[in-house]
Amino acid sequence: MKDLDAGQTKAFVMVEYVIDSLGKTVYAKVTRGGNEALNEKLEDAFLGMPQWAPAAHGSAHVPIKLKQTVMIGDN
């Protein structure tokens, strides 16, 4: 796969991101795995996600930090 390092067939990458109180992804950072080019593509993909329904605490919408593992490559 072109986004992986030579000889690598898959990678498990951990991405942290924040959904703000309006439901927009405002922060995305790869915290584990991948290489520089792959990490940048994943961060851009997370930042470009469609708007979410924001988290709620009581009757107020609040930001929430989430973590997601993404598998890249062959199954």
Coordinates of N, CA, C and O in Angstrom, one line a residue:
M1 N 0.9 -1.2 0.0 CA 0.0 0.0 0.0 C 0.9 1.2 0.0 O 1.9 1.3 0.7
K2 N 0.5 2.2 -0.8 CA 1.4 3.4 -1.0 C 1.6 4.3 0.2 O 2.6 4.9 0.3
D3 N 0.7 4.3 1.1 CA 0.8 5.1 2.3 C 1.6 4.5 3.5 O 1.9 5.2 4.5
L4 N 1.9 3.2 3.3 CA 2.7 2.5 4.4 C 4.2 2.5 4.0 O 4.6 2.7 2.8
D5 N 5.0 2.3 5.0 CA 6.4 2.2 4.8 C 6.7 0.9 4.0 O 5.9 0.0 3.9
A6 N 7.9 0.9 3.3 CA 8.3 -0.3 2.5 C 8.2 -1.5 3.3 O 8.7 -1.6 4.4
G7 N 7.6 -2.6 2.8 CA 7.5 -3.9 3.4 C 6.4 -4.0 4.4 O 6.1 -5.0 5.0
Q8 N 5.7 -2.9 4.7 CA 4.6 -2.9 5.7 C 3.3 -3.1 4.9 O 3.0 -2.5 3.9
T9 N 2.5 -4.0 5.5 CA 1.2 -4.4 4.8 C 0.0 -3.8 5.6 O -1.1 -3.7 5.0
K10 N 0.2 -3.4 6.8 CA -0.9 -2.8 7.6 C -0.4 -2.0 8.8 O 0.8 -2.2 9.2
A11 N -1.2 -1.1 9.2 CA -0.8 -0.3 10.4 C -2.0 0.0 11.2 O -3.1 0.2 10.7
F12 N -1.9 0.0 12.5 CA -2.9 0.4 13.4 C -2.5 1.8 14.0 O -1.5 1.9 14.6
V13 N -3.4 2.8 13.7 CA -3.1 4.1 14.0 C -4.1 4.7 15.0 O -5.3 4.5 14.8
M14 N -3.7 5.3 16.1 CA -4.6 5.9 17.1 C -4.7 7.4 16.8 O -3.7 8.1 16.7
V15 N -5.9 7.9 16.7 CA -6.2 9.3 16.4 C -7.0 9.9 17.6 O -8.1 9.3 17.9
E16 N -6.6 11.0 18.1 CA -7.4 11.7 19.1 C -8.0 12.9 18.4 O -7.4 13.5 17.5
Y17 N -9.3 13.2 18.7 CA -9.9 14.3 18.0 C -11.0 14.9 19.0 O -11.4 14.2 19.9
V18 N -11.3 16.2 18.7 CA -12.3 16.8 19.6 C -13.5 17.3 18.7 O -13.3 17.8 17.6
I19 N -14.7 17.0 19.1 CA -15.9 17.5 18.5 C -16.4 18.6 19.4 O -16.6 18.4 20.6
D20 N -16.4 19.8 18.8 CA -16.8 21.0 19.6 C -18.3 21.0 20.0 O -19.0 20.2 19.6
S21 N -18.7 22.1 20.7 CA -20.1 22.2 21.1 C -21.0 22.4 20.0 O -22.3 22.3 20.2
L22 N -20.5 22.7 18.8 CA -21.4 22.9 17.6 C -21.4 21.6 16.7 O -22.1 21.5 15.7
G23 N -20.6 20.6 17.1 CA -20.5 19.3 16.3 C -19.4 19.3 15.3 O -19.4 18.4 14.5
K24 N -18.5 20.3 15.3 CA -17.5 20.3 14.3 C -16.2 19.7 14.9 O -15.9 19.9 16.0
T25 N -15.5 19.0 14.0 CA -14.2 18.4 14.4 C -13.2 19.6 14.4 O -12.9 20.2 13.3
V26 N -12.6 19.9 15.5 CA -11.7 21.1 15.6 C -10.2 20.7 15.9 O -9.4 21.6 15.9
Y27 N -10.0 19.5 16.2 CA -8.6 19.0 16.6 C -8.5 17.6 16.2 O -9.4 16.8 16.5
A28 N -7.4 17.2 15.5 CA -7.2 15.8 15.2 C -5.7 15.6 15.2 O -4.9 16.4 14.6
K29 N -5.2 14.6 16.0 CA -3.8 14.4 16.1 C -3.6 12.9 16.2 O -4.2 12.2 17.0
V30 N -2.7 12.3 15.3 CA -2.3 10.9 15.5 C -1.4 10.8 16.7 O -0.4 11.5 16.8
T31 N -1.7 9.9 17.6 CA -0.9 9.8 18.8 C -0.1 8.5 18.8 O 0.8 8.4 19.6
R32 N -0.4 7.6 17.8 CA 0.4 6.4 17.8 C 0.3 5.7 16.4 O -0.8 5.7 15.8
G33 N 1.4 5.3 15.8 CA 1.4 4.6 14.6 C 1.5 5.4 13.4 O 1.6 6.7 13.5
G34 N 1.7 4.8 12.2 CA 1.7 5.5 11.0 C 3.1 6.2 10.7 O 4.0 6.1 11.6
N35 N 3.2 6.8 9.6 CA 4.4 7.6 9.3 C 3.9 9.0 9.0 O 2.7 9.3 9.1
E36 N 4.8 9.9 8.8 CA 4.4 11.4 8.7 C 3.4 11.6 7.6 O 2.4 12.3 7.8
A37 N 3.5 11.1 6.4 CA 2.6 11.3 5.3 C 1.2 10.7 5.6 O 0.2 11.3 5.4
L38 N 1.2 9.5 6.1 CA -0.1 8.8 6.5 C -0.8 9.6 7.6 O -2.0 9.8 7.6
N39 N 0.0 10.0 8.6 CA -0.6 10.7 9.8 C -1.2 12.0 9.3 O -2.3 12.3 9.7
E40 N -0.6 12.7 8.4 CA -1.1 14.0 7.9 C -2.4 13.7 7.2 O -3.4 14.4 7.3
K41 N -2.5 12.7 6.3 CA -3.7 12.3 5.6 C -4.9 12.0 6.5 O -6.0 12.4 6.3
L42 N -4.5 11.2 7.6 CA -5.6 10.8 8.5 C -6.1 12.0 9.3 O -7.3 12.2 9.5
E43 N -5.2 12.9 9.8 CA -5.6 14.1 10.5 C -6.5 15.0 9.6 O -7.5 15.5 10.1
D44 N -6.1 15.1 8.3 CA -6.9 15.9 7.4 C -8.3 15.3 7.2 O -9.3 16.0 7.1
A45 N -8.3 13.9 7.1 CA -9.6 13.2 6.9 C -10.5 13.4 8.1 O -11.7 13.7 8.0
F46 N -10.0 13.4 9.3 CA -10.8 13.6 10.5 C -11.3 15.0 10.6 O -12.4 15.3 11.0
L47 N -10.5 16.0 10.3 CA -10.9 17.4 10.3 C -11.9 17.7 9.2 O -12.7 18.6 9.4
G48 N -12.0 16.9 8.2 CA -12.9 17.1 7.1 C -14.2 16.3 7.3 O -15.1 16.3 6.4
M49 N -14.4 15.6 8.4 CA -15.6 14.9 8.6 C -16.8 15.8 8.6 O -16.8 16.9 9.0
P50 N -18.0 15.2 8.2 CA -19.2 16.0 8.3 C -19.5 16.3 9.7 O -19.0 15.7 10.7
Q51 N -20.4 17.3 9.9 CA -20.7 17.8 11.3 C -21.4 16.6 12.1 O -22.2 15.9 11.5
W52 N -21.1 16.5 13.3 CA -21.7 15.5 14.2 C -22.8 16.2 15.0 O -22.9 17.4 15.1
A53 N -23.6 15.4 15.7 CA -24.5 15.9 16.7 C -23.6 16.1 17.9 O -22.9 15.2 18.4
P54 N -23.5 17.3 18.5 CA -22.6 17.5 19.6 C -23.0 16.7 20.9 O -24.2 16.4 21.1
A55 N -22.1 16.5 21.8 CA -22.3 15.9 23.0 C -23.1 16.8 23.9 O -23.1 18.0 23.7
A56 N -23.9 16.3 24.8 CA -24.7 17.1 25.7 C -24.4 16.7 27.2 O -24.1 15.6 27.5
H57 N -24.4 17.7 28.0 CA -24.3 17.6 29.4 C -25.4 18.4 30.0 O -25.4 19.6 30.0
G58 N -26.4 17.7 30.5 CA -27.7 18.3 30.9 C -28.3 18.9 29.6 O -28.5 18.1 28.7
S59 N -28.6 20.1 29.6 CA -29.2 20.7 28.4 C -28.2 21.5 27.6 O -28.6 22.1 26.6
A60 N -27.0 21.5 28.0 CA -26.0 22.3 27.2 C -25.2 21.3 26.3 O -24.9 20.2 26.6
H61 N -24.8 21.8 25.1 CA -23.9 21.1 24.2 C -22.5 21.4 24.7 O -22.1 22.6 24.9
V62 N -21.7 20.4 24.7 CA -20.3 20.5 25.2 C -19.3 19.8 24.3 O -19.7 18.9 23.6
P63 N -18.1 20.3 24.2 CA -17.1 19.6 23.4 C -16.7 18.3 24.1 O -16.9 18.1 25.3
I64 N -16.3 17.3 23.3 CA -15.9 16.0 23.8 C -14.6 15.6 23.0 O -14.5 15.7 21.8
K65 N -13.7 15.0 23.8 CA -12.5 14.4 23.2 C -12.7 12.9 23.0 O -13.1 12.2 23.9
L66 N -12.4 12.4 21.8 CA -12.5 11.0 21.5 C -11.2 10.5 21.0 O -10.4 11.2 20.5
K67 N -11.1 9.1 21.0 CA -10.0 8.4 20.4 C -10.5 7.3 19.5 O -11.5 6.7 19.9
Q68 N -9.9 7.1 18.4 CA -10.3 6.1 17.5 C -9.1 5.4 16.9 O -8.1 6.0 16.5
T69 N -9.1 4.1 16.9 CA -8.1 3.3 16.3 C -8.5 3.0 14.8 O -9.6 2.6 14.6
V70 N -7.6 3.3 13.9 CA -7.9 3.1 12.5 C -6.9 2.1 12.0 O -5.7 2.2 12.2
M71 N -7.4 1.0 11.3 CA -6.5 0.0 10.6 C -6.4 0.4 9.2 O -7.3 0.6 8.5
I72 N -5.1 0.5 8.7 CA -4.8 0.8 7.3 C -4.1 -0.4 6.7 O -3.2 -0.9 7.3
G73 N -4.6 -0.8 5.6 CA -3.9 -1.9 4.9 C -4.8 -3.1 4.7 O -6.0 -3.1 4.8
D74 N -4.1 -4.2 4.5 CA -4.8 -5.5 4.2 C -5.4 -6.0 5.5 O -4.9 -5.8 6.6
N75 N -6.5 -6.7 5.3 CA -7.2 -7.4 6.5 C -6.5 -8.6 7.0 O -5.8 -9.3 6.3

